[in-house]
C-alpha cells in the first residue's frame, strides 16, 4: 500500500515526499523493499521527509535528523555524525535503558499462581480465525502473537474480550468456558490495552480520573452501594498516576490534552491497576517514543512477574524478541508456533508471510 501511495504521488509530479511512520505495519522484508525504493528516489533527486520514532530506520535511511520534543526543536544533526544513544538522549532528555525479558531470573512462583487462559478454534472455514488450533496463555508468561495486520489479530483480541462470539471458538479459564459478553469476561479478570488509545482506549473529553474509573466505576474504590466515592476515587487515582509516572497535577485535565505517551500511560495504568489475571496488549507502543515504550515494557514485565498471563499482539519485531517467552505467528487466521531457534528478524519475517517451518 505504501508503494502504491508513493507511485501515485510521483505520477502527479511530486518532488517532495512526506512519509509519516510508513513502516508501522510492514514486515521486515517489506520494510527493506520500501527502504530500497526511497534510496532510489533520493538518488534521482527527490526530497523525502521521513517521520519516524524508529532509530534504526533513521540511521539506515536519513542524511539529517531533527529531534522534536513537546513541540520544540531540540537539535538538528547529520546522521553519520551521531549515534542511537545520543538520539535517544535528545528525544527523552535522559538516558533510556533497553528493557528485556529476563525469564530465567523470574520467580518460579509467578508461573504457578494465577489462572491459565486459552482460546480454541475449531472453525476450518472461518473468515478471519480458522483451522483447528489452541492458544494457551500461561500465568507469569508473555505469549506473543506476531503478524501483519489483517490476519485475524483484531478478531483474536475481540473473542478474548467477549466482543465476538462463535460456537466454534471457545475462550477458557482453567479449562472452563467463560460466560458470554464483555461484562462476563471483565468479571473473569481480563484487561485490555487497545492499539488505538484515542478511539477505543480513552474517552478524550473525560478527565484522567474518570478514564481511570471507566471499567470499574460500579465497584470499590470508585463507588459503594451505587454512590460515587469522590474522595476515595480521587486518592486511588492519584496513587495510580504516581505509580505510572503520570503528572498528578493533571488529574482533572481531559485525557485529550495529554501527549500520546501520557495517554497510553493512562490506559496501561487503568488496565494493570484493576484486578485481572489476563492482560491482552494489542500493539501497546504504536506511535510512542522510546521513553514511553520503555515505560510500557516495564509495566508488562512487572505484571507478568505478579503471575498475570500476558498476551502481546504486536507488529514490532524488536518488541517481540525482547519481551516474549513464546512467539506464535498468526497468518490467515491460523496460529503457528515459532521455535526459539528461529527467533530472528529473517525467520520471523518469512513466517509473517506464511513461509518457513514452524513447530
Coordinates of C-alpha atoms in Angstrom, one line a residue:
X1 CA 0.0 0.0 0.0
X2 CA 2.8 2.4 0.8
X3 CA 4.4 1.8 -2.5
X4 CA 1.1 2.5 -4.3
X5 CA 0.7 5.8 -2.4
X6 CA 4.3 6.8 -3.3
X7 CA 3.8 5.9 -7.0
X8 CA 0.5 7.9 -7.0
X9 CA 2.4 11.0 -5.7
X10 CA 5.2 10.6 -8.2
X11 CA 2.7 10.2 -11.0
X12 CA 1.3 13.6 -10.0
X13 CA 4.7 15.1 -10.3
X14 CA 5.6 15.4 -6.6
X15 CA 9.3 16.2 -5.8
X16 CA 8.8 16.3 -2.0
X17 CA 7.5 13.1 -0.3
X18 CA 6.3 13.3 3.3
X19 CA 6.1 9.9 4.9
X20 CA 4.6 9.6 8.4
X21 CA 5.6 6.3 10.1
X22 CA 5.4 4.4 6.8
X23 CA 6.7 1.1 8.2
X24 CA 4.3 0.7 11.1
X25 CA 2.5 -2.3 9.7
X26 CA 5.2 -3.8 7.4
X27 CA 7.2 -7.0 7.7
X28 CA 11.0 -6.7 7.8
X29 CA 11.2 -7.8 4.1
X30 CA 8.6 -5.2 3.1
X31 CA 10.4 -2.5 5.1
X32 CA 13.7 -3.3 3.3
X33 CA 11.9 -3.1 -0.1
X34 CA 10.5 0.3 0.9
X35 CA 13.9 1.4 2.0
X36 CA 15.4 0.4 -1.3
X37 CA 12.7 2.4 -3.1
X38 CA 13.3 5.5 -1.0
X39 CA 17.1 5.3 -1.6
X40 CA 16.5 5.1 -5.4
X41 CA 14.2 8.2 -5.2
X42 CA 16.8 10.1 -3.2
X43 CA 19.4 9.2 -5.9
X44 CA 17.0 10.6 -8.5
X45 CA 16.9 14.0 -6.8
X46 CA 13.6 13.7 -4.8
X47 CA 13.4 15.2 -1.3
X48 CA 12.0 13.0 1.4
X49 CA 10.7 14.0 4.8
X50 CA 10.7 10.8 6.9
X51 CA 8.9 11.0 10.2
X52 CA 9.7 8.1 12.5
X53 CA 10.4 7.1 16.1
X54 CA 12.5 4.1 15.0
X55 CA 16.1 5.0 15.4
X56 CA 17.3 2.1 13.3
X57 CA 15.4 3.3 10.3
X58 CA 16.7 6.9 10.8
X59 CA 20.3 5.5 10.8
X60 CA 19.8 3.5 7.6
X61 CA 17.8 6.0 5.5
X62 CA 18.3 9.5 6.6
X63 CA 21.1 12.1 5.9
X64 CA 20.0 14.6 8.5
X65 CA 17.7 14.3 11.5
X66 CA 15.8 16.9 13.6
X67 CA 14.6 16.0 17.1
X68 CA 11.3 17.4 18.3
X69 CA 10.2 17.2 21.9
X70 CA 7.0 18.8 23.3
X71 CA 6.6 20.8 20.1
X72 CA 10.0 22.3 20.2
X73 CA 13.1 21.7 18.1
X74 CA 15.8 20.2 20.3
X75 CA 18.6 19.6 17.7
X76 CA 19.4 19.1 14.1
X77 CA 22.2 16.7 13.3
X78 CA 24.0 15.0 10.4
X79 CA 23.0 11.3 10.9
X80 CA 26.5 9.9 10.1
X81 CA 27.9 12.0 12.9
X82 CA 25.6 10.9 15.7
X83 CA 24.6 7.6 17.5
X84 CA 21.4 6.0 18.7
X85 CA 22.4 6.7 22.3
X86 CA 22.7 10.4 21.5
X87 CA 19.4 10.5 19.6
X88 CA 17.7 8.7 22.5
X89 CA 19.1 11.2 25.0
X90 CA 17.9 14.1 22.9
X91 CA 14.5 12.6 22.3
X92 CA 13.9 11.9 26.0
X93 CA 16.2 14.3 27.9
X94 CA 17.5 11.4 29.8
X95 CA 19.2 8.0 29.2
X96 CA 16.9 5.3 28.0
X97 CA 17.6 1.7 29.2
X98 CA 16.8 -1.2 27.0
X99 CA 14.2 -3.4 28.6
X100 CA 14.4 -7.2 28.1
X101 CA 12.6 -10.2 29.4
X102 CA 14.8 -11.9 31.9
X103 CA 12.6 -15.0 32.2
X104 CA 15.4 -17.2 33.6
X105 CA 15.7 -14.9 36.6
X106 CA 11.9 -14.6 37.1
X107 CA 10.4 -16.0 40.2
X108 CA 9.2 -19.5 39.7
X109 CA 6.1 -18.7 41.8
X110 CA 4.9 -16.3 39.1
X111 CA 4.1 -19.1 36.7
X112 CA 2.4 -21.4 39.3
X113 CA 0.0 -18.8 40.7
X114 CA -2.8 -17.3 38.7
X115 CA -5.3 -18.5 36.1
X116 CA -4.5 -20.2 32.9
X117 CA -6.4 -19.0 29.9
X118 CA -6.8 -20.5 26.4
X119 CA -8.6 -19.9 23.2
X120 CA -9.6 -22.9 21.0
X121 CA -10.5 -22.6 17.3
X122 CA -12.5 -25.4 15.7
X123 CA -13.5 -23.5 12.6
X124 CA -12.0 -24.9 9.4
X125 CA -13.7 -22.5 7.1
X126 CA -13.9 -19.3 9.2
X127 CA -13.4 -15.8 7.6
X128 CA -10.8 -14.5 10.0
X129 CA -9.9 -17.1 12.5
X130 CA -9.9 -20.6 11.0
X131 CA -8.4 -24.1 11.3
X132 CA -8.1 -26.3 14.3
X133 CA -5.7 -24.9 16.9
X134 CA -5.4 -24.0 20.6
X135 CA -3.5 -21.0 22.1
X136 CA -2.5 -21.4 25.7
X137 CA -1.8 -18.3 27.8
X138 CA 0.1 -19.4 30.9
X139 CA 0.3 -17.3 34.1
X140 CA 3.5 -15.5 34.6
X141 CA 4.5 -15.7 30.9
X142 CA 4.3 -13.3 28.0
X143 CA 2.8 -15.1 25.0
X144 CA 3.5 -13.1 21.8
X145 CA 1.4 -13.0 18.6
X146 CA 3.3 -11.7 15.5
X147 CA 1.6 -10.9 12.3
X148 CA 0.9 -8.4 9.6
X149 CA -2.4 -6.6 10.2
X150 CA -5.5 -8.1 8.7
X151 CA -4.6 -11.7 9.5
X152 CA -7.0 -12.1 12.5
X153 CA -5.3 -10.2 15.3
X154 CA -8.2 -7.9 15.9
X155 CA -10.7 -10.8 15.9
X156 CA -8.5 -12.8 18.3
X157 CA -8.5 -9.9 20.8
X158 CA -12.2 -9.4 20.4
X159 CA -13.0 -13.0 21.1
X160 CA -10.9 -12.9 24.3
X161 CA -12.7 -9.7 25.4
X162 CA -16.2 -11.1 24.7
X163 CA -16.9 -8.7 21.9
X164 CA -17.4 -11.6 19.5
X165 CA -18.9 -15.0 19.9
X166 CA -18.9 -18.1 17.7
X167 CA -19.8 -21.6 18.8
X168 CA -16.6 -22.9 17.1
X169 CA -14.3 -20.6 19.0
X170 CA -14.1 -21.1 22.8
X171 CA -12.4 -18.9 25.4
X172 CA -11.5 -20.9 28.5
X173 CA -10.2 -20.1 32.0
X174 CA -8.7 -23.1 33.9
X175 CA -10.4 -25.3 31.4
X176 CA -13.9 -23.8 31.9
X177 CA -15.6 -21.8 29.2
X178 CA -16.1 -18.1 30.0
X179 CA -19.6 -16.6 30.2
X180 CA -20.6 -14.7 27.1
X181 CA -20.3 -11.0 26.7
X182 CA -17.9 -8.2 27.6
X183 CA -19.2 -7.9 31.2
X184 CA -18.7 -11.6 31.9
X185 CA -15.1 -11.5 30.5
X186 CA -14.3 -8.5 32.6
X187 CA -15.5 -10.2 35.7
X188 CA -13.3 -13.1 34.9
X189 CA -10.3 -10.9 35.1
X190 CA -9.4 -9.9 31.6
X191 CA -7.8 -6.5 30.9
X192 CA -7.1 -4.9 27.5
X193 CA -4.7 -2.4 26.3
X194 CA -6.1 -1.2 22.9
X195 CA -3.9 -0.4 19.9
X196 CA -6.0 2.7 19.3
X197 CA -5.9 4.6 22.6
X198 CA -7.9 7.5 21.3
X199 CA -10.9 5.8 19.8
X200 CA -11.2 2.7 22.0
X201 CA -8.9 3.2 24.9
X202 CA -10.0 6.5 26.3
X203 CA -12.9 9.0 26.3
X204 CA -10.9 12.0 25.4
X205 CA -13.4 14.5 26.8
X206 CA -13.4 12.8 30.2
X207 CA -10.8 13.7 32.9
X208 CA -7.9 11.4 33.7
X209 CA -9.6 10.4 36.9
X210 CA -12.8 9.5 35.0
X211 CA -10.9 7.5 32.4
X212 CA -9.1 5.5 35.2
X213 CA -12.5 4.5 36.6
X214 CA -14.2 3.6 33.3
X215 CA -14.3 -0.2 33.7
X216 CA -14.9 -0.4 37.4
X217 CA -17.0 2.6 38.3
X218 CA -19.6 0.4 40.0
X219 CA -17.2 -1.1 42.5
X220 CA -14.7 0.0 45.2
X221 CA -12.8 2.2 45.5
X222 CA -14.8 4.2 43.0
X223 CA -18.3 3.7 44.4
X224 CA -20.3 2.0 47.1
X225 CA -24.0 1.0 47.1
X226 CA -24.4 2.9 43.9
X227 CA -22.9 6.1 45.1
X228 CA -19.7 7.5 43.7
X229 CA -17.0 8.0 46.4
X230 CA -15.3 11.1 45.2
X231 CA -12.6 11.3 47.9
X232 CA -11.8 7.7 47.8
X233 CA -11.6 7.5 44.0
X234 CA -9.5 10.7 43.9
X235 CA -7.0 9.2 46.3
X236 CA -6.9 6.0 44.3
X237 CA -6.5 7.8 41.0
X238 CA -3.7 9.9 42.5
X239 CA -1.9 6.8 43.7
X240 CA -2.3 5.1 40.3
X241 CA -1.0 8.1 38.4
X242 CA 2.0 8.4 40.7
X243 CA 2.9 4.7 40.2
X244 CA 2.8 5.1 36.4
X245 CA 4.6 8.4 36.1
X246 CA 1.5 10.5 35.1
X247 CA 1.7 14.0 36.5
X248 CA -0.8 14.2 39.4
X249 CA -1.4 17.9 38.7
X250 CA -3.3 16.8 35.6
X251 CA -5.9 14.8 37.4
X252 CA -8.8 16.9 36.3
X253 CA -7.5 17.6 32.8
X254 CA -9.3 16.0 29.8
X255 CA -7.4 13.0 28.5
X256 CA -7.4 14.6 25.1
X257 CA -4.9 17.3 26.1
X258 CA -2.2 14.7 27.1
X259 CA 0.6 13.6 24.8
X260 CA 0.3 10.3 23.1
X261 CA 2.8 8.8 25.6
X262 CA 0.8 10.0 28.6
X263 CA -2.5 8.9 27.1
X264 CA -1.1 5.4 26.7
X265 CA 0.2 5.5 30.3
X266 CA -3.4 6.3 31.4
X267 CA -4.7 3.2 29.5
X268 CA -1.9 1.0 30.8
X269 CA -2.4 2.3 34.4
X270 CA -6.1 1.6 34.3
X271 CA -5.8 -1.9 32.9
X272 CA -3.0 -3.1 35.1
X273 CA -4.2 -1.4 38.4
X274 CA -7.6 -3.1 38.1
X275 CA -8.0 -6.8 39.4
X276 CA -7.1 -9.0 36.4
X277 CA -5.5 -12.4 35.6
X278 CA -5.1 -11.9 31.8
X279 CA -3.7 -8.8 30.1
X280 CA -4.3 -8.5 26.3
X281 CA -1.9 -5.9 24.9
X282 CA -2.5 -5.0 21.2
X283 CA 0.3 -3.0 19.7
X284 CA 0.7 -1.2 23.0
X285 CA 3.6 1.0 21.9
X286 CA 2.3 2.1 18.4
X287 CA 3.4 5.7 17.7
X288 CA 5.2 6.1 21.1
X289 CA 8.7 7.4 21.6
X290 CA 11.5 5.3 23.1
X291 CA 10.8 6.7 26.6
X292 CA 7.1 5.8 26.5
X293 CA 8.0 2.4 25.1
X294 CA 10.3 1.8 28.0
X295 CA 7.6 2.6 30.4
X296 CA 5.1 0.2 28.7
X297 CA 7.6 -2.6 28.5
X298 CA 8.5 -2.3 32.2
X299 CA 4.8 -2.4 33.1
X300 CA 4.1 -5.6 31.1
X301 CA 7.1 -7.4 32.6
X302 CA 6.1 -6.3 36.2
X303 CA 2.6 -7.5 35.6
X304 CA 3.9 -10.8 34.3
X305 CA 6.1 -11.1 37.5
X306 CA 2.9 -10.9 39.6
X307 CA 1.6 -14.0 37.9
X308 CA -0.6 -12.5 35.3
X309 CA -0.9 -14.1 31.9
X310 CA 0.1 -11.6 29.2
X311 CA -0.8 -11.8 25.5
X312 CA 1.3 -9.4 23.5
X313 CA -0.1 -8.8 19.9
X314 CA 2.5 -6.7 18.0
X315 CA 3.8 -5.9 14.6
X316 CA 7.1 -4.6 16.1
X317 CA 9.8 -7.3 15.6
X318 CA 12.2 -6.0 18.2
X319 CA 9.4 -5.7 20.8
X320 CA 8.5 -9.4 20.3
X321 CA 12.1 -10.6 20.5
X322 CA 12.8 -8.5 23.7
X323 CA 9.7 -9.4 25.7
X324 CA 8.3 -12.8 24.7
X325 CA 8.6 -16.1 26.4
X326 CA 6.9 -17.8 23.5
X327 CA 6.2 -16.5 20.0
X328 CA 3.4 -17.5 17.6
X329 CA 2.6 -16.2 14.2
X330 CA -1.0 -15.5 13.1
X331 CA -1.2 -15.9 9.4
X332 CA -4.6 -16.1 7.5
X333 CA -6.4 -16.8 10.8
X334 CA -4.2 -19.7 11.8
X335 CA -1.7 -20.0 14.6
X336 CA 1.9 -21.2 14.0
X337 CA 4.4 -21.6 16.8
X338 CA 7.9 -20.3 16.1
X339 CA 10.7 -22.4 17.7
X340 CA 13.3 -20.4 19.7
X341 CA 16.0 -21.3 17.1
X342 CA 14.1 -19.2 14.6
X343 CA 13.8 -16.1 16.8
X344 CA 15.5 -13.7 14.4
X345 CA 14.3 -11.0 12.1
X346 CA 14.8 -13.0 8.9
X347 CA 12.9 -16.2 10.0
X348 CA 10.1 -14.2 11.7
X349 CA 9.7 -12.0 8.7
X350 CA 9.3 -15.0 6.4
X351 CA 6.9 -16.6 8.8
X352 CA 4.7 -13.5 8.7
X353 CA 4.3 -14.1 5.0
X354 CA 3.5 -17.8 5.5
X355 CA 6.9 -19.0 4.5
X356 CA 9.1 -21.4 6.5
X357 CA 8.7 -24.1 9.1
X358 CA 7.0 -23.9 12.4
X359 CA 6.8 -26.1 15.5

